[in-house]
């Protein structure tokens, strides 16, 4: 329940409550306003086909951004997610290709083997980063920057710099299939969101994440294993990056070694636009999902209006800086 729900109606529009309303629902109102403006700008924006396209475009970034939320809540950052997307995508695809020349792993293997391999690759990358950050106290920026380079290099080594094509229909189903007309990538995003929301809001583990991000020293004195918590959030981010990599490969029909470039920027943008503080301890996965939708809607709307992608990058950068400025102002109590 929101903090304004139990106040008398006569006080809802006081200055204090206006501030609370903006804090509680500002990101959602901004999303609705953006969608309304774009619907007036282009008649095709609100068509069922275009809405489905927006959701598909948002699904991969949404999965990455949810994993990034866990990391940022603990005052961390993960710059490696784009490279892990490429590595997990190409390794899992090599277990699910029907092409003899591209079957590095001797595929195709059963569908579930390729999926398990992709998740394990992501988890392994996350575990390595988590170990470096939590055990050796290396700044997350440095550790994940190193993984960004290492995972991209490993992708090129594993695949010989070539794509892995001709994926099996069973593997491609996670990117192109649907259930009751709902695309599988959207269903996977919904599942990831629902589980993450439950973990962060209904479990002791979720409360520990907020505690570690809010004040690591106080969390440690309270008996929380801060090292283990930090290690675990990078594994979550890595595992979801592995899932996103398979979703991308399955959707495009082949795994590309250059896949995932700059995906970490979109993921971070969705998190900070959604209201999660880079200072840690404050944020909601619901805001992250809306942040990812804002980016997806903005990109789609600008495409429909024929605006070049270069301007999309400028607007995205402005949104990130604006969101961080608002976060800093809130932290300073101004």
Short mmCIF file of N, CA and C in Angstrom, two decimals, residues 134-299:
data_model
loop_
_atom_site.label_atom_id
_atom_site.label_comp_id
_atom_site.label_asym_id
_atom_site.label_seq_id
_atom_site.Cartn_x
_atom_site.Cartn_y
_atom_site.Cartn_z
N UNK A 134 33.42 -9.21 -4.38
CA UNK A 134 33.10 -9.45 -2.98
C UNK A 134 34.28 -9.93 -2.16
N UNK A 135 35.12 -10.79 -2.72
CA UNK A 135 36.23 -11.37 -1.97
C UNK A 135 37.50 -10.53 -2.02
N UNK A 136 37.74 -9.90 -3.17
CA UNK A 136 39.00 -9.17 -3.34
C UNK A 136 38.80 -7.66 -3.32
N UNK A 137 37.56 -7.23 -3.04
CA UNK A 137 37.24 -5.81 -2.87
C UNK A 137 37.65 -4.95 -4.06
N UNK A 138 37.61 -5.54 -5.26
CA UNK A 138 37.89 -4.77 -6.47
C UNK A 138 36.63 -3.97 -6.82
N UNK A 139 36.75 -2.69 -7.12
CA UNK A 139 35.56 -1.91 -7.48
C UNK A 139 34.77 -2.57 -8.61
N UNK A 140 33.46 -2.56 -8.48
CA UNK A 140 32.60 -3.22 -9.46
C UNK A 140 32.82 -2.68 -10.86
N UNK A 141 33.06 -1.39 -10.96
CA UNK A 141 33.31 -0.78 -12.27
C UNK A 141 34.49 -1.44 -12.96
N UNK A 142 35.57 -1.64 -12.22
CA UNK A 142 36.79 -2.23 -12.78
C UNK A 142 36.58 -3.70 -13.11
N UNK A 143 35.99 -4.45 -12.17
CA UNK A 143 35.80 -5.89 -12.36
C UNK A 143 34.89 -6.18 -13.56
N UNK A 144 33.80 -5.45 -13.67
CA UNK A 144 32.87 -5.72 -14.76
C UNK A 144 33.38 -5.17 -16.08
N UNK A 145 34.18 -4.11 -16.03
CA UNK A 145 34.82 -3.63 -17.26
C UNK A 145 35.79 -4.68 -17.80
N UNK A 146 36.50 -5.32 -16.88
CA UNK A 146 37.38 -6.40 -17.30
C UNK A 146 36.61 -7.57 -17.89
N UNK A 147 35.48 -7.93 -17.28
CA UNK A 147 34.67 -9.01 -17.82
C UNK A 147 34.07 -8.62 -19.16
N UNK A 148 33.73 -7.35 -19.34
CA UNK A 148 33.22 -6.88 -20.63
C UNK A 148 34.19 -7.23 -21.74
N UNK A 149 35.46 -6.96 -21.51
CA UNK A 149 36.49 -7.24 -22.52
C UNK A 149 36.76 -8.74 -22.63
N UNK A 150 36.86 -9.42 -21.49
CA UNK A 150 37.20 -10.84 -21.50
C UNK A 150 36.11 -11.68 -22.15
N UNK A 151 34.85 -11.40 -21.80
CA UNK A 151 33.74 -12.17 -22.37
C UNK A 151 33.61 -11.94 -23.87
N UNK A 152 33.85 -10.69 -24.31
CA UNK A 152 33.80 -10.42 -25.75
C UNK A 152 34.91 -11.17 -26.47
N UNK A 153 36.11 -11.17 -25.88
CA UNK A 153 37.20 -11.92 -26.48
C UNK A 153 36.92 -13.42 -26.52
N UNK A 154 36.33 -13.94 -25.43
CA UNK A 154 36.00 -15.36 -25.38
C UNK A 154 34.96 -15.72 -26.44
N UNK A 155 34.04 -14.80 -26.69
CA UNK A 155 33.03 -15.01 -27.73
C UNK A 155 33.69 -15.18 -29.09
N UNK A 156 34.63 -14.29 -29.40
CA UNK A 156 35.32 -14.34 -30.69
C UNK A 156 36.19 -15.59 -30.80
N UNK A 157 36.82 -15.98 -29.70
CA UNK A 157 37.65 -17.19 -29.71
C UNK A 157 36.78 -18.43 -29.91
N UNK A 158 35.70 -18.51 -29.18
CA UNK A 158 34.84 -19.71 -29.23
C UNK A 158 34.25 -19.90 -30.62
N UNK A 159 33.76 -18.80 -31.19
CA UNK A 159 33.10 -18.91 -32.49
C UNK A 159 34.00 -18.64 -33.67
N UNK A 160 35.29 -18.37 -33.42
CA UNK A 160 36.17 -18.07 -34.51
C UNK A 160 35.81 -16.78 -35.23
N UNK A 161 35.09 -15.91 -34.53
CA UNK A 161 34.68 -14.65 -35.14
C UNK A 161 33.54 -14.79 -36.13
N UNK A 162 32.92 -15.97 -36.20
CA UNK A 162 31.84 -16.23 -37.15
C UNK A 162 30.52 -16.44 -36.42
N UNK A 163 29.40 -16.14 -37.07
CA UNK A 163 28.09 -16.41 -36.45
C UNK A 163 27.78 -17.89 -36.43
N UNK A 164 26.87 -18.27 -35.57
CA UNK A 164 26.38 -19.65 -35.52
C UNK A 164 24.95 -19.63 -36.05
N UNK A 165 24.71 -20.12 -37.29
CA UNK A 165 23.38 -20.04 -37.90
C UNK A 165 22.60 -21.34 -37.74
N UNK A 166 21.47 -21.38 -38.44
CA UNK A 166 20.66 -22.61 -38.57
C UNK A 166 20.32 -23.23 -37.23
N UNK A 167 19.69 -22.47 -36.36
CA UNK A 167 19.31 -22.99 -35.05
C UNK A 167 18.07 -23.86 -35.17
N UNK A 168 17.95 -24.82 -34.27
CA UNK A 168 16.82 -25.75 -34.32
C UNK A 168 15.51 -25.02 -34.03
N UNK A 169 14.39 -25.48 -34.58
CA UNK A 169 13.09 -24.85 -34.32
C UNK A 169 12.75 -24.82 -32.83
N UNK A 170 13.14 -25.86 -32.09
CA UNK A 170 12.84 -25.89 -30.66
C UNK A 170 13.55 -24.76 -29.92
N UNK A 171 14.80 -24.51 -30.29
CA UNK A 171 15.55 -23.43 -29.64
C UNK A 171 14.99 -22.08 -30.07
N UNK A 172 14.68 -21.92 -31.32
CA UNK A 172 14.16 -20.65 -31.82
C UNK A 172 12.81 -20.30 -31.22
N UNK A 173 12.11 -21.30 -30.70
CA UNK A 173 10.78 -21.06 -30.15
C UNK A 173 10.80 -20.08 -28.99
N UNK A 174 11.89 -20.04 -28.23
CA UNK A 174 11.93 -19.11 -27.09
C UNK A 174 12.04 -17.66 -27.56
N UNK A 175 12.37 -17.47 -28.83
CA UNK A 175 12.46 -16.11 -29.36
C UNK A 175 11.37 -15.76 -30.33
N UNK A 176 10.78 -16.78 -30.97
CA UNK A 176 9.77 -16.51 -31.99
C UNK A 176 8.42 -17.16 -31.72
N UNK A 177 8.36 -18.07 -30.73
CA UNK A 177 7.10 -18.75 -30.44
C UNK A 177 6.16 -17.87 -29.64
N UNK A 178 4.98 -18.43 -29.37
CA UNK A 178 4.00 -17.71 -28.56
C UNK A 178 3.09 -18.70 -27.84
N UNK A 179 2.49 -18.23 -26.79
CA UNK A 179 1.47 -18.99 -26.05
C UNK A 179 0.22 -18.13 -25.96
N UNK A 180 -0.86 -18.64 -26.53
CA UNK A 180 -2.13 -17.91 -26.58
C UNK A 180 -1.96 -16.52 -27.21
N UNK A 181 -1.10 -16.47 -28.22
CA UNK A 181 -0.89 -15.22 -28.93
C UNK A 181 0.10 -14.27 -28.29
N UNK A 182 0.61 -14.62 -27.12
CA UNK A 182 1.58 -13.77 -26.43
C UNK A 182 2.98 -14.26 -26.78
N UNK A 183 3.85 -13.40 -27.33
CA UNK A 183 5.19 -13.84 -27.72
C UNK A 183 5.97 -14.38 -26.53
N UNK A 184 6.76 -15.43 -26.78
CA UNK A 184 7.53 -16.05 -25.72
C UNK A 184 8.50 -15.09 -25.02
N UNK A 185 9.20 -14.20 -25.75
CA UNK A 185 10.08 -13.26 -25.03
C UNK A 185 9.33 -12.41 -24.02
N UNK A 186 8.10 -12.03 -24.34
CA UNK A 186 7.29 -11.23 -23.41
C UNK A 186 6.90 -12.08 -22.20
N UNK A 187 6.58 -13.34 -22.44
CA UNK A 187 6.23 -14.24 -21.34
C UNK A 187 7.43 -14.45 -20.42
N UNK A 188 8.61 -14.63 -21.02
CA UNK A 188 9.82 -14.81 -20.21
C UNK A 188 10.11 -13.57 -19.38
N UNK A 189 9.93 -12.38 -19.98
CA UNK A 189 10.12 -11.15 -19.22
C UNK A 189 9.13 -11.07 -18.06
N UNK A 190 7.87 -11.44 -18.32
CA UNK A 190 6.86 -11.40 -17.26
C UNK A 190 7.21 -12.36 -16.13
N UNK A 191 7.72 -13.53 -16.46
CA UNK A 191 8.11 -14.50 -15.43
C UNK A 191 9.29 -13.97 -14.61
N UNK A 192 10.30 -13.43 -15.30
CA UNK A 192 11.46 -12.88 -14.60
C UNK A 192 11.04 -11.73 -13.69
N UNK A 193 10.16 -10.88 -14.20
CA UNK A 193 9.69 -9.76 -13.40
C UNK A 193 8.93 -10.24 -12.16
N UNK A 194 8.02 -11.18 -12.35
CA UNK A 194 7.19 -11.66 -11.23
C UNK A 194 8.05 -12.30 -10.15
N UNK A 195 9.00 -13.13 -10.56
CA UNK A 195 9.88 -13.80 -9.58
C UNK A 195 10.75 -12.76 -8.86
N UNK A 196 11.30 -11.82 -9.62
CA UNK A 196 12.17 -10.80 -9.02
C UNK A 196 11.39 -9.91 -8.07
N UNK A 197 10.17 -9.53 -8.45
CA UNK A 197 9.33 -8.70 -7.57
C UNK A 197 9.06 -9.43 -6.27
N UNK A 198 8.74 -10.71 -6.36
CA UNK A 198 8.46 -11.51 -5.16
C UNK A 198 9.71 -11.62 -4.29
N UNK A 199 10.85 -11.86 -4.90
CA UNK A 199 12.10 -12.00 -4.14
C UNK A 199 12.43 -10.71 -3.40
N UNK A 200 12.31 -9.57 -4.08
CA UNK A 200 12.72 -8.30 -3.49
C UNK A 200 11.73 -7.76 -2.47
N UNK A 201 10.46 -8.13 -2.60
CA UNK A 201 9.45 -7.56 -1.71
C UNK A 201 8.89 -8.52 -0.68
N UNK A 202 9.11 -9.81 -0.85
CA UNK A 202 8.45 -10.78 0.01
C UNK A 202 9.39 -11.76 0.70
N UNK A 203 10.68 -11.61 0.49
CA UNK A 203 11.61 -12.58 1.07
C UNK A 203 12.66 -11.89 1.94
N UNK A 204 13.25 -12.67 2.84
CA UNK A 204 14.34 -12.15 3.68
C UNK A 204 15.53 -11.77 2.81
N UNK A 205 15.79 -12.56 1.79
CA UNK A 205 16.90 -12.25 0.87
C UNK A 205 16.73 -10.86 0.27
N UNK A 206 15.51 -10.53 -0.15
CA UNK A 206 15.26 -9.21 -0.71
C UNK A 206 15.51 -8.10 0.30
N UNK A 207 15.08 -8.31 1.53
CA UNK A 207 15.32 -7.30 2.58
C UNK A 207 16.81 -7.13 2.83
N UNK A 208 17.55 -8.23 2.75
CA UNK A 208 19.00 -8.15 2.94
C UNK A 208 19.66 -7.34 1.82
N UNK A 209 19.18 -7.49 0.60
CA UNK A 209 19.73 -6.72 -0.52
C UNK A 209 19.59 -5.23 -0.26
N UNK A 210 18.39 -4.81 0.16
CA UNK A 210 18.17 -3.39 0.46
C UNK A 210 19.04 -2.94 1.63
N UNK A 211 19.21 -3.82 2.61
CA UNK A 211 20.02 -3.47 3.77
C UNK A 211 21.48 -3.28 3.39
N UNK A 212 21.99 -4.18 2.56
CA UNK A 212 23.39 -4.08 2.11
C UNK A 212 23.60 -2.81 1.30
N UNK A 213 22.66 -2.49 0.44
CA UNK A 213 22.79 -1.28 -0.36
C UNK A 213 22.61 -0.01 0.45
N UNK A 214 21.75 -0.06 1.45
CA UNK A 214 21.50 1.12 2.26
C UNK A 214 22.66 1.47 3.16
N UNK A 215 23.24 0.46 3.82
CA UNK A 215 24.37 0.70 4.72
C UNK A 215 25.09 -0.64 4.93
N UNK A 216 26.12 -0.90 4.15
CA UNK A 216 26.81 -2.19 4.25
C UNK A 216 27.39 -2.47 5.64
N UNK A 217 27.90 -1.44 6.29
CA UNK A 217 28.50 -1.64 7.62
C UNK A 217 27.43 -2.02 8.65
N UNK A 218 26.30 -1.33 8.61
CA UNK A 218 25.22 -1.66 9.53
C UNK A 218 24.67 -3.06 9.23
N UNK A 219 24.59 -3.40 7.94
CA UNK A 219 24.11 -4.74 7.57
C UNK A 219 25.04 -5.82 8.10
N UNK A 220 26.34 -5.56 8.03
CA UNK A 220 27.31 -6.55 8.52
C UNK A 220 27.22 -6.73 10.02
N UNK A 221 27.07 -5.62 10.74
CA UNK A 221 26.95 -5.73 12.20
C UNK A 221 25.63 -6.36 12.61
N UNK A 222 24.65 -6.35 11.71
CA UNK A 222 23.36 -6.99 12.00
C UNK A 222 23.38 -8.48 11.72
N UNK A 223 24.50 -8.98 11.25
CA UNK A 223 24.63 -10.41 11.01
C UNK A 223 24.42 -10.83 9.57
N UNK A 224 24.27 -9.88 8.67
CA UNK A 224 24.09 -10.20 7.26
C UNK A 224 25.45 -10.47 6.63
N UNK A 225 25.55 -11.54 5.89
CA UNK A 225 26.79 -11.87 5.20
C UNK A 225 26.88 -11.00 3.94
N UNK A 226 27.49 -9.84 4.06
CA UNK A 226 27.56 -8.88 2.97
C UNK A 226 28.33 -9.45 1.78
N UNK A 227 29.39 -10.18 2.04
CA UNK A 227 30.19 -10.77 0.96
C UNK A 227 29.35 -11.72 0.13
N UNK A 228 28.59 -12.56 0.81
CA UNK A 228 27.75 -13.52 0.09
C UNK A 228 26.64 -12.82 -0.70
N UNK A 229 26.07 -11.77 -0.13
CA UNK A 229 25.00 -11.05 -0.81
C UNK A 229 25.52 -10.39 -2.09
N UNK A 230 26.68 -9.75 -1.99
CA UNK A 230 27.25 -9.11 -3.18
C UNK A 230 27.59 -10.15 -4.24
N UNK A 231 28.13 -11.28 -3.82
CA UNK A 231 28.44 -12.35 -4.77
C UNK A 231 27.18 -12.82 -5.48
N UNK A 232 26.10 -12.96 -4.75
CA UNK A 232 24.87 -13.53 -5.32
C UNK A 232 24.22 -12.62 -6.35
N UNK A 233 24.27 -11.29 -6.14
CA UNK A 233 23.58 -10.41 -7.08
C UNK A 233 24.28 -10.40 -8.44
N UNK A 234 25.59 -10.58 -8.46
CA UNK A 234 26.28 -10.66 -9.75
C UNK A 234 25.98 -11.99 -10.45
N UNK A 235 25.75 -13.03 -9.68
CA UNK A 235 25.32 -14.28 -10.30
C UNK A 235 23.93 -14.13 -10.90
N UNK A 236 23.04 -13.43 -10.22
CA UNK A 236 21.70 -13.18 -10.77
C UNK A 236 21.80 -12.40 -12.07
N UNK A 237 22.60 -11.35 -12.06
CA UNK A 237 22.78 -10.55 -13.26
C UNK A 237 23.37 -11.38 -14.39
N UNK A 238 24.36 -12.21 -14.08
CA UNK A 238 24.97 -13.06 -15.10
C UNK A 238 24.00 -14.09 -15.64
N UNK A 239 23.24 -14.73 -14.75
CA UNK A 239 22.27 -15.73 -15.20
C UNK A 239 21.21 -15.13 -16.12
N UNK A 240 20.71 -13.95 -15.76
CA UNK A 240 19.70 -13.29 -16.61
C UNK A 240 20.32 -12.80 -17.91
N UNK A 241 21.60 -12.45 -17.89
CA UNK A 241 22.28 -12.09 -19.14
C UNK A 241 22.38 -13.31 -20.05
N UNK A 242 22.63 -14.47 -19.46
CA UNK A 242 22.64 -15.70 -20.24
C UNK A 242 21.30 -15.97 -20.87
N UNK A 243 20.22 -15.78 -20.11
CA UNK A 243 18.87 -15.96 -20.65
C UNK A 243 18.62 -14.97 -21.78
N UNK A 244 19.00 -13.72 -21.58
CA UNK A 244 18.79 -12.69 -22.61
C UNK A 244 19.58 -13.03 -23.88
N UNK A 245 20.78 -13.57 -23.71
CA UNK A 245 21.58 -13.95 -24.88
C UNK A 245 20.90 -15.02 -25.70
N UNK A 246 20.30 -16.00 -25.04
CA UNK A 246 19.58 -17.05 -25.78
C UNK A 246 18.32 -16.50 -26.43
N UNK A 247 17.63 -15.61 -25.75
CA UNK A 247 16.44 -14.98 -26.34
C UNK A 247 16.80 -14.22 -27.61
N UNK A 248 17.92 -13.50 -27.56
CA UNK A 248 18.35 -12.73 -28.73
C UNK A 248 18.73 -13.65 -29.89
N UNK A 249 19.51 -14.69 -29.61
CA UNK A 249 19.91 -15.62 -30.67
C UNK A 249 18.70 -16.34 -31.26
N UNK A 250 17.79 -16.75 -30.39
CA UNK A 250 16.60 -17.45 -30.86
C UNK A 250 15.71 -16.54 -31.70
N UNK A 251 15.64 -15.29 -31.34
CA UNK A 251 14.78 -14.35 -32.09
C UNK A 251 15.36 -14.04 -33.46
N UNK A 252 16.68 -13.87 -33.55
CA UNK A 252 17.30 -13.52 -34.83
C UNK A 252 17.61 -14.74 -35.69
N UNK A 253 17.60 -15.93 -35.10
CA UNK A 253 17.85 -17.14 -35.86
C UNK A 253 19.30 -17.54 -35.96
N UNK A 254 20.20 -16.71 -35.43
CA UNK A 254 21.62 -17.05 -35.41
C UNK A 254 22.29 -16.28 -34.28
N UNK A 255 23.40 -16.81 -33.81
CA UNK A 255 24.15 -16.15 -32.74
C UNK A 255 25.31 -15.39 -33.36
N UNK A 256 25.36 -14.08 -33.12
CA UNK A 256 26.38 -13.23 -33.71
C UNK A 256 27.43 -12.85 -32.67
N UNK A 257 28.71 -12.89 -33.05
CA UNK A 257 29.75 -12.53 -32.08
C UNK A 257 29.71 -11.07 -31.65
N UNK A 258 29.11 -10.21 -32.48
CA UNK A 258 29.01 -8.79 -32.13
C UNK A 258 27.70 -8.44 -31.43
N UNK A 259 26.93 -9.46 -31.06
CA UNK A 259 25.65 -9.22 -30.39
C UNK A 259 25.88 -8.58 -29.02
N UNK A 260 24.90 -7.81 -28.57
CA UNK A 260 24.93 -7.26 -27.22
C UNK A 260 25.78 -6.04 -27.02
N UNK A 261 26.34 -5.48 -28.09
CA UNK A 261 27.20 -4.29 -27.93
C UNK A 261 26.35 -3.12 -27.41
N UNK A 262 26.82 -2.51 -26.33
CA UNK A 262 26.17 -1.35 -25.68
C UNK A 262 24.85 -1.71 -24.99
N UNK A 263 24.55 -3.00 -24.86
CA UNK A 263 23.32 -3.37 -24.15
C UNK A 263 23.37 -2.96 -22.68
N UNK A 264 24.57 -2.91 -22.12
CA UNK A 264 24.68 -2.52 -20.72
C UNK A 264 24.20 -1.08 -20.50
N UNK A 265 24.36 -0.23 -21.51
CA UNK A 265 23.91 1.16 -21.37
C UNK A 265 22.39 1.23 -21.30
N UNK A 266 21.71 0.45 -22.15
CA UNK A 266 20.25 0.43 -22.10
C UNK A 266 19.74 -0.13 -20.78
N UNK A 267 20.42 -1.16 -20.29
CA UNK A 267 20.00 -1.76 -19.02
C UNK A 267 20.16 -0.79 -17.87
N UNK A 268 21.31 -0.13 -17.80
CA UNK A 268 21.53 0.86 -16.74
C UNK A 268 20.54 2.01 -16.88
N UNK A 269 20.29 2.43 -18.11
CA UNK A 269 19.33 3.52 -18.33
C UNK A 269 17.95 3.15 -17.80
N UNK A 270 17.50 1.93 -18.08
CA UNK A 270 16.18 1.51 -17.61
C UNK A 270 16.11 1.52 -16.09
N UNK A 271 17.20 1.10 -15.44
CA UNK A 271 17.21 1.04 -13.98
C UNK A 271 17.16 2.43 -13.37
N UNK A 272 18.02 3.33 -13.85
CA UNK A 272 18.07 4.67 -13.23
C UNK A 272 16.84 5.50 -13.60
N UNK A 273 16.33 5.34 -14.82
CA UNK A 273 15.10 6.03 -15.19
C UNK A 273 13.95 5.52 -14.33
N UNK A 274 13.99 4.23 -14.00
CA UNK A 274 12.95 3.64 -13.17
C UNK A 274 13.02 4.01 -11.70
N UNK A 275 14.02 4.80 -11.30
CA UNK A 275 14.05 5.32 -9.95
C UNK A 275 14.97 4.60 -8.98
N UNK A 276 15.70 3.60 -9.42
CA UNK A 276 16.65 2.93 -8.53
C UNK A 276 17.87 3.82 -8.34
N UNK A 277 18.26 4.03 -7.09
CA UNK A 277 19.35 4.94 -6.78
C UNK A 277 20.70 4.27 -7.01
N UNK A 278 21.61 4.99 -7.66
CA UNK A 278 22.96 4.49 -7.84
C UNK A 278 23.72 4.43 -6.52
N UNK A 279 23.18 5.08 -5.50
CA UNK A 279 23.78 5.03 -4.17
C UNK A 279 23.39 3.78 -3.41
N UNK A 280 22.47 2.98 -3.98
CA UNK A 280 22.08 1.72 -3.38
C UNK A 280 20.96 1.82 -2.38
N UNK A 281 20.27 0.70 -2.17
CA UNK A 281 19.27 0.60 -1.12
C UNK A 281 17.90 1.16 -1.44
N UNK A 282 17.74 1.83 -2.57
CA UNK A 282 16.46 2.44 -2.93
C UNK A 282 16.13 2.07 -4.37
N UNK A 283 14.93 1.56 -4.58
CA UNK A 283 14.51 1.22 -5.93
C UNK A 283 13.53 0.07 -5.93
N UNK A 284 12.84 -0.06 -7.06
CA UNK A 284 11.85 -1.13 -7.21
C UNK A 284 11.97 -1.74 -8.59
N UNK A 285 11.76 -3.02 -8.68
CA UNK A 285 11.83 -3.68 -9.96
C UNK A 285 10.68 -3.24 -10.86
N UNK A 286 9.57 -2.80 -10.26
CA UNK A 286 8.46 -2.26 -11.05
C UNK A 286 8.91 -1.02 -11.81
N UNK A 287 9.65 -0.15 -11.14
CA UNK A 287 10.16 1.04 -11.80
C UNK A 287 11.11 0.68 -12.93
N UNK A 288 11.93 -0.35 -12.72
CA UNK A 288 12.84 -0.80 -13.78
C UNK A 288 12.09 -1.25 -15.01
N UNK A 289 11.01 -2.00 -14.81
CA UNK A 289 10.22 -2.47 -15.94
C UNK A 289 9.63 -1.29 -16.71
N UNK A 290 9.11 -0.31 -15.99
CA UNK A 290 8.55 0.87 -16.65
C UNK A 290 9.66 1.65 -17.35
N UNK A 291 10.84 1.73 -16.72
CA UNK A 291 11.97 2.39 -17.36
C UNK A 291 12.34 1.72 -18.68
N UNK A 292 12.34 0.38 -18.70
CA UNK A 292 12.63 -0.35 -19.94
C UNK A 292 11.55 -0.08 -20.98
N UNK A 293 10.29 0.00 -20.54
CA UNK A 293 9.20 0.30 -21.47
C UNK A 293 9.32 1.71 -22.03
N UNK A 294 9.74 2.65 -21.20
CA UNK A 294 9.93 4.03 -21.67
C UNK A 294 10.97 4.06 -22.78
N UNK A 295 12.08 3.35 -22.58
CA UNK A 295 13.12 3.32 -23.61
C UNK A 295 12.58 2.66 -24.88
N UNK A 296 11.87 1.54 -24.72
CA UNK A 296 11.32 0.84 -25.88
C UNK A 296 10.30 1.68 -26.63
N UNK A 297 9.41 2.34 -25.88
CA UNK A 297 8.39 3.19 -26.50
C UNK A 297 9.03 4.38 -27.19
N UNK A 298 10.02 4.99 -26.55
CA UNK A 298 10.70 6.14 -27.14
C UNK A 298 11.39 5.75 -28.45
N UNK A 299 12.13 4.65 -28.44
CA UNK A 299 12.81 4.21 -29.66
C UNK A 299 11.81 3.89 -30.77
#
